[in-house]
Amino acid sequence: SIAAAIDYVASKKPHLSATTPVEADVDLVLGLTRRFHESVLSLRDHPHKGAILKINNEWDCQYLFRSILAAYIADVREEEWNPSVAGSSARCEFFLKTLRTMVELKYVRKAADAKKIKTELAADFIDYGGNPQVDHIICLVYDPKHELKNPAAIEADLSGPKDGLLRVDVVISPPRE
């Protein structure tokens, strides 16, 4: 019966879709973006009445997400510049060089931000797609007040391969049912 129990537990082990260590790490970062809101919620109440970290803007998101990334990825480069495209260069929030991945963060303040975010991300895809060291972009769009009217459409329409990029993943956090 012990062998049967071990076999049962082993059969419940999650199967990773990644085929390489790099893909597994990229999937890990993607999972961290999907759980970002839970990290924010966990900071609302300090167990010993200490200072609380409030996430009120994009810079606060960057600060918290940088600490989350650092726990899993050894080489996290902040505010990394991209090569010039059409006469100007753009910076991403985080460049994970060993994963050939850039992480971009956006913070939603009001419903009208949807168009602005779409425009900014489209420009980012062009800029980052011109970087020969980048294959993948992960975009975390933090919408704590559920201002975006159709987050599923934003994720679906902006995710997928783009010029110069093998993969773009746009994640709206917190997710909606």
PDB file of C-alpha atoms in Angstrom, residues 3-175:
ATOM      1  CA  ALA A   3       4.146   1.803  -3.003  1.00  0.00           C
ATOM      2  CA  ALA A   4       0.638   2.537  -4.248  1.00  0.00           C
ATOM      3  CA  ALA A   5       0.552   5.752  -2.200  1.00  0.00           C
ATOM      4  CA  ILE A   6       3.923   6.836  -3.624  1.00  0.00           C
ATOM      5  CA  ASP A   7       2.733   6.091  -7.168  1.00  0.00           C
ATOM      6  CA  TYR A   8      -0.455   8.076  -6.531  1.00  0.00           C
ATOM      7  CA  VAL A   9       1.440  11.121  -5.228  1.00  0.00           C
ATOM      8  CA  ALA A  10       3.925  10.925  -8.121  1.00  0.00           C
ATOM      9  CA  SER A  11       1.035  10.838 -10.617  1.00  0.00           C
ATOM     10  CA  LYS A  12      -0.248  14.147  -9.201  1.00  0.00           C
ATOM     11  CA  LYS A  13       3.051  15.941  -9.824  1.00  0.00           C
ATOM     12  CA  PRO A  14       2.425  18.877 -12.185  1.00  0.00           C
ATOM     13  CA  HIS A  15       3.793  18.475 -15.677  1.00  0.00           C
ATOM     14  CA  LEU A  16       5.841  21.429 -16.862  1.00  0.00           C
ATOM     15  CA  SER A  17       5.225  22.553 -20.412  1.00  0.00           C
ATOM     16  CA  ALA A  18       8.744  23.957 -20.688  1.00  0.00           C
ATOM     17  CA  THR A  19      11.293  21.854 -22.519  1.00  0.00           C
ATOM     18  CA  THR A  20      14.463  23.696 -21.481  1.00  0.00           C
ATOM     19  CA  PRO A  21      15.710  25.251 -18.224  1.00  0.00           C
ATOM     20  CA  VAL A  22      15.399  28.728 -19.790  1.00  0.00           C
ATOM     21  CA  GLU A  23      11.786  28.079 -20.799  1.00  0.00           C
ATOM     22  CA  ALA A  24      11.082  26.793 -17.286  1.00  0.00           C
ATOM     23  CA  ASP A  25      12.505  30.000 -15.781  1.00  0.00           C
ATOM     24  CA  VAL A  26      10.509  32.158 -18.213  1.00  0.00           C
ATOM     25  CA  ASP A  27       7.381  30.227 -17.220  1.00  0.00           C
ATOM     26  CA  LEU A  28       8.294  30.846 -13.559  1.00  0.00           C
ATOM     27  CA  VAL A  29       8.520  34.615 -14.159  1.00  0.00           C
ATOM     28  CA  LEU A  30       5.218  34.488 -16.011  1.00  0.00           C
ATOM     29  CA  GLY A  31       3.669  32.698 -13.025  1.00  0.00           C
ATOM     30  CA  LEU A  32       5.041  35.377 -10.697  1.00  0.00           C
ATOM     31  CA  THR A  33       3.290  38.067 -12.744  1.00  0.00           C
ATOM     32  CA  ARG A  34       0.035  36.145 -12.535  1.00  0.00           C
ATOM     33  CA  ARG A  35       0.345  36.021  -8.717  1.00  0.00           C
ATOM     34  CA  PHE A  36       1.513  39.618  -8.266  1.00  0.00           C
ATOM     35  CA  HIS A  37      -1.757  40.791  -6.730  1.00  0.00           C
ATOM     36  CA  GLU A  38      -1.487  38.122  -4.017  1.00  0.00           C
ATOM     37  CA  SER A  39       1.912  39.589  -3.092  1.00  0.00           C
ATOM     38  CA  VAL A  40       0.344  43.038  -2.809  1.00  0.00           C
ATOM     39  CA  LEU A  41      -2.492  41.692  -0.651  1.00  0.00           C
ATOM     40  CA  SER A  42      -0.058  39.907   1.650  1.00  0.00           C
ATOM     41  CA  LEU A  43       1.573  43.245   2.513  1.00  0.00           C
ATOM     42  CA  ARG A  44      -1.631  44.984   3.664  1.00  0.00           C
ATOM     43  CA  ASP A  45      -1.415  43.865   7.293  1.00  0.00           C
ATOM     44  CA  HIS A  46       1.889  43.743   9.131  1.00  0.00           C
ATOM     45  CA  PRO A  47       1.773  41.019  11.777  1.00  0.00           C
ATOM     46  CA  HIS A  48       3.612  43.173  14.314  1.00  0.00           C
ATOM     47  CA  LYS A  49       2.138  46.583  13.445  1.00  0.00           C
ATOM     48  CA  GLY A  50       5.217  47.625  11.464  1.00  0.00           C
ATOM     49  CA  ALA A  51       5.346  49.821   8.387  1.00  0.00           C
ATOM     50  CA  ILE A  52       3.155  48.693   5.506  1.00  0.00           C
ATOM     51  CA  LEU A  53       4.307  48.813   1.892  1.00  0.00           C
ATOM     52  CA  LYS A  54       1.516  50.377  -0.157  1.00  0.00           C
ATOM     53  CA  ILE A  55       1.353  49.885  -3.907  1.00  0.00           C
ATOM     54  CA  ASN A  56      -0.048  53.154  -5.268  1.00  0.00           C
ATOM     55  CA  ASN A  57       1.717  53.584  -8.612  1.00  0.00           C
ATOM     56  CA  GLU A  58       3.957  51.998 -11.242  1.00  0.00           C
ATOM     57  CA  TRP A  59       7.134  52.727  -9.251  1.00  0.00           C
ATOM     58  CA  ASP A  60       5.751  50.882  -6.226  1.00  0.00           C
ATOM     59  CA  CYS A  61       4.934  47.932  -8.506  1.00  0.00           C
ATOM     60  CA  GLN A  62       8.482  47.949  -9.844  1.00  0.00           C
ATOM     61  CA  TYR A  63       9.933  48.054  -6.334  1.00  0.00           C
ATOM     62  CA  LEU A  64       7.895  45.075  -5.154  1.00  0.00           C
ATOM     63  CA  PHE A  65       8.260  43.040  -8.348  1.00  0.00           C
ATOM     64  CA  ARG A  66      12.036  43.580  -8.335  1.00  0.00           C
ATOM     65  CA  SER A  67      12.213  41.975  -4.894  1.00  0.00           C
ATOM     66  CA  ILE A  68      10.086  39.050  -6.064  1.00  0.00           C
ATOM     67  CA  LEU A  69      12.270  38.512  -9.146  1.00  0.00           C
ATOM     68  CA  ALA A  70      15.463  38.708  -7.087  1.00  0.00           C
ATOM     69  CA  ALA A  71      14.313  35.731  -5.016  1.00  0.00           C
ATOM     70  CA  TYR A  72      14.280  33.538  -8.141  1.00  0.00           C
ATOM     71  CA  ILE A  73      16.539  35.099 -10.781  1.00  0.00           C
ATOM     72  CA  ALA A  74      20.179  35.897  -9.990  1.00  0.00           C
ATOM     73  CA  ASP A  75      20.768  38.495 -12.741  1.00  0.00           C
ATOM     74  CA  VAL A  76      17.966  41.093 -12.821  1.00  0.00           C
ATOM     75  CA  ARG A  77      18.995  44.274 -14.627  1.00  0.00           C
ATOM     76  CA  GLU A  78      16.909  47.370 -13.980  1.00  0.00           C
ATOM     77  CA  GLU A  79      16.035  50.143 -16.437  1.00  0.00           C
ATOM     78  CA  GLU A  80      17.995  48.520 -19.272  1.00  0.00           C
ATOM     79  CA  TRP A  81      18.315  50.563 -22.473  1.00  0.00           C
ATOM     80  CA  ASN A  82      17.471  49.081 -25.872  1.00  0.00           C
ATOM     81  CA  PRO A  83      19.184  49.839 -29.164  1.00  0.00           C
ATOM     82  CA  SER A  84      17.865  52.902 -30.994  1.00  0.00           C
ATOM     83  CA  VAL A  85      14.796  52.404 -33.195  1.00  0.00           C
ATOM     84  CA  ALA A  86      13.688  55.310 -35.413  1.00  0.00           C
ATOM     85  CA  GLY A  87      16.098  57.643 -33.644  1.00  0.00           C
ATOM     86  CA  SER A  88      15.181  56.937 -30.023  1.00  0.00           C
ATOM     87  CA  SER A  89      15.873  54.322 -27.376  1.00  0.00           C
ATOM     88  CA  ALA A  90      13.503  52.850 -24.821  1.00  0.00           C
ATOM     89  CA  ARG A  91      14.141  51.362 -21.393  1.00  0.00           C
ATOM     90  CA  CYS A  92      12.420  48.326 -19.950  1.00  0.00           C
ATOM     91  CA  GLU A  93      11.790  47.862 -16.245  1.00  0.00           C
ATOM     92  CA  PHE A  94      13.769  44.621 -16.018  1.00  0.00           C
ATOM     93  CA  PHE A  95      16.052  42.715 -18.364  1.00  0.00           C
ATOM     94  CA  LEU A  96      16.660  39.058 -17.554  1.00  0.00           C
ATOM     95  CA  LYS A  97      19.642  38.580 -19.829  1.00  0.00           C
ATOM     96  CA  THR A  98      20.172  34.865 -19.225  1.00  0.00           C
ATOM     97  CA  LEU A  99      16.506  34.305 -20.157  1.00  0.00           C
ATOM     98  CA  ARG A 100      16.613  36.724 -23.126  1.00  0.00           C
ATOM     99  CA  THR A 101      13.511  38.281 -21.571  1.00  0.00           C
ATOM    100  CA  MET A 102      12.392  41.809 -20.776  1.00  0.00           C
ATOM    101  CA  VAL A 103       9.734  42.556 -18.193  1.00  0.00           C
ATOM    102  CA  GLU A 104       7.556  45.635 -18.602  1.00  0.00           C
ATOM    103  CA  LEU A 105       5.132  46.899 -15.927  1.00  0.00           C
ATOM    104  CA  LYS A 106       2.117  49.159 -16.267  1.00  0.00           C
ATOM    105  CA  TYR A 107      -0.189  50.479 -13.547  1.00  0.00           C
ATOM    106  CA  VAL A 108      -3.857  51.190 -14.317  1.00  0.00           C
ATOM    107  CA  ARG A 109      -5.302  54.257 -12.584  1.00  0.00           C
ATOM    108  CA  LYS A 110      -8.513  54.729 -14.575  1.00  0.00           C
ATOM    109  CA  ALA A 111     -10.482  53.001 -17.347  1.00  0.00           C
ATOM    110  CA  ALA A 112      -9.155  55.464 -19.942  1.00  0.00           C
ATOM    111  CA  ASP A 113      -5.652  54.069 -19.340  1.00  0.00           C
ATOM    112  CA  ALA A 114      -6.477  51.049 -21.547  1.00  0.00           C
ATOM    113  CA  LYS A 115      -5.834  52.948 -24.778  1.00  0.00           C
ATOM    114  CA  LYS A 116      -2.657  54.555 -23.408  1.00  0.00           C
ATOM    115  CA  ILE A 117      -1.320  51.186 -22.234  1.00  0.00           C
ATOM    116  CA  LYS A 118      -2.089  49.580 -25.595  1.00  0.00           C
ATOM    117  CA  THR A 119      -0.229  52.369 -27.418  1.00  0.00           C
ATOM    118  CA  GLU A 120       2.753  52.242 -25.052  1.00  0.00           C
ATOM    119  CA  LEU A 121       3.036  48.452 -25.278  1.00  0.00           C
ATOM    120  CA  ALA A 122       2.809  48.504 -29.085  1.00  0.00           C
ATOM    121  CA  ALA A 123       5.735  50.951 -29.152  1.00  0.00           C
ATOM    122  CA  ASP A 124       7.624  48.817 -26.615  1.00  0.00           C
ATOM    123  CA  PHE A 125       7.189  45.725 -28.799  1.00  0.00           C
ATOM    124  CA  ILE A 126       8.794  47.548 -31.730  1.00  0.00           C
ATOM    125  CA  ASP A 127      11.670  48.832 -29.589  1.00  0.00           C
ATOM    126  CA  TYR A 128      12.329  45.574 -27.750  1.00  0.00           C
ATOM    127  CA  GLY A 129      11.869  43.515 -30.916  1.00  0.00           C
ATOM    128  CA  GLY A 130      14.832  45.391 -32.376  1.00  0.00           C
ATOM    129  CA  ASN A 131      17.082  44.161 -29.576  1.00  0.00           C
ATOM    130  CA  PRO A 132      19.070  41.109 -30.740  1.00  0.00           C
ATOM    131  CA  GLN A 133      19.445  39.966 -27.094  1.00  0.00           C
ATOM    132  CA  VAL A 134      15.686  39.684 -26.515  1.00  0.00           C
ATOM    133  CA  ASP A 135      13.321  36.898 -27.586  1.00  0.00           C
ATOM    134  CA  HIS A 136      10.524  37.343 -25.070  1.00  0.00           C
ATOM    135  CA  ILE A 137       8.619  40.135 -23.349  1.00  0.00           C
ATOM    136  CA  ILE A 138       6.454  39.701 -20.291  1.00  0.00           C
ATOM    137  CA  CYS A 139       4.134  42.650 -19.601  1.00  0.00           C
ATOM    138  CA  LEU A 140       2.529  42.889 -16.182  1.00  0.00           C
ATOM    139  CA  VAL A 141      -0.436  45.265 -16.214  1.00  0.00           C
ATOM    140  CA  TYR A 142      -1.499  45.861 -12.622  1.00  0.00           C
ATOM    141  CA  ASP A 143      -5.175  46.832 -12.389  1.00  0.00           C
ATOM    142  CA  PRO A 144      -5.939  46.759  -8.642  1.00  0.00           C
ATOM    143  CA  LYS A 145      -9.310  48.515  -8.929  1.00  0.00           C
ATOM    144  CA  HIS A 146     -10.510  46.547 -11.982  1.00  0.00           C
ATOM    145  CA  GLU A 147     -10.667  49.659 -14.132  1.00  0.00           C
ATOM    146  CA  LEU A 148     -10.061  47.842 -17.431  1.00  0.00           C
ATOM    147  CA  LYS A 149     -13.364  46.942 -19.031  1.00  0.00           C
ATOM    148  CA  ASN A 150     -12.187  43.894 -20.988  1.00  0.00           C
ATOM    149  CA  PRO A 151      -8.875  42.599 -19.621  1.00  0.00           C
ATOM    150  CA  ALA A 152      -9.215  39.236 -21.384  1.00  0.00           C
ATOM    151  CA  ALA A 153      -9.330  40.993 -24.768  1.00  0.00           C
ATOM    152  CA  ILE A 154      -6.287  43.107 -23.919  1.00  0.00           C
ATOM    153  CA  GLU A 155      -4.313  40.007 -22.925  1.00  0.00           C
ATOM    154  CA  ALA A 156      -5.414  38.044 -25.998  1.00  0.00           C
ATOM    155  CA  ASP A 157      -4.925  40.860 -28.516  1.00  0.00           C
ATOM    156  CA  LEU A 158      -1.506  41.980 -27.286  1.00  0.00           C
ATOM    157  CA  SER A 159       0.009  38.551 -26.532  1.00  0.00           C
ATOM    158  CA  GLY A 160       1.683  36.346 -29.120  1.00  0.00           C
ATOM    159  CA  PRO A 161       4.693  36.547 -31.429  1.00  0.00           C
ATOM    160  CA  LYS A 162       5.645  40.020 -32.691  1.00  0.00           C
ATOM    161  CA  ASP A 163       8.231  41.279 -35.172  1.00  0.00           C
ATOM    162  CA  GLY A 164      11.640  40.362 -33.756  1.00  0.00           C
ATOM    163  CA  LEU A 165      10.098  38.566 -30.750  1.00  0.00           C
ATOM    164  CA  LEU A 166       9.333  34.887 -30.407  1.00  0.00           C
ATOM    165  CA  ARG A 167       6.846  35.453 -27.616  1.00  0.00           C
ATOM    166  CA  VAL A 168       4.987  38.271 -25.883  1.00  0.00           C
ATOM    167  CA  ASP A 169       2.862  37.567 -22.809  1.00  0.00           C
ATOM    168  CA  VAL A 170       0.580  40.287 -21.447  1.00  0.00           C
ATOM    169  CA  VAL A 171      -0.770  39.510 -17.977  1.00  0.00           C
ATOM    170  CA  ILE A 172      -3.476  41.567 -16.259  1.00  0.00           C
ATOM    171  CA  SER A 173      -3.314  41.248 -12.479  1.00  0.00           C
ATOM    172  CA  PRO A 174      -5.444  40.597 -10.569  1.00  0.00           C
ATOM    173  CA  PRO A 175      -7.112  38.093 -12.895  1.00  0.00           C
TER     174      PRO A 175
END
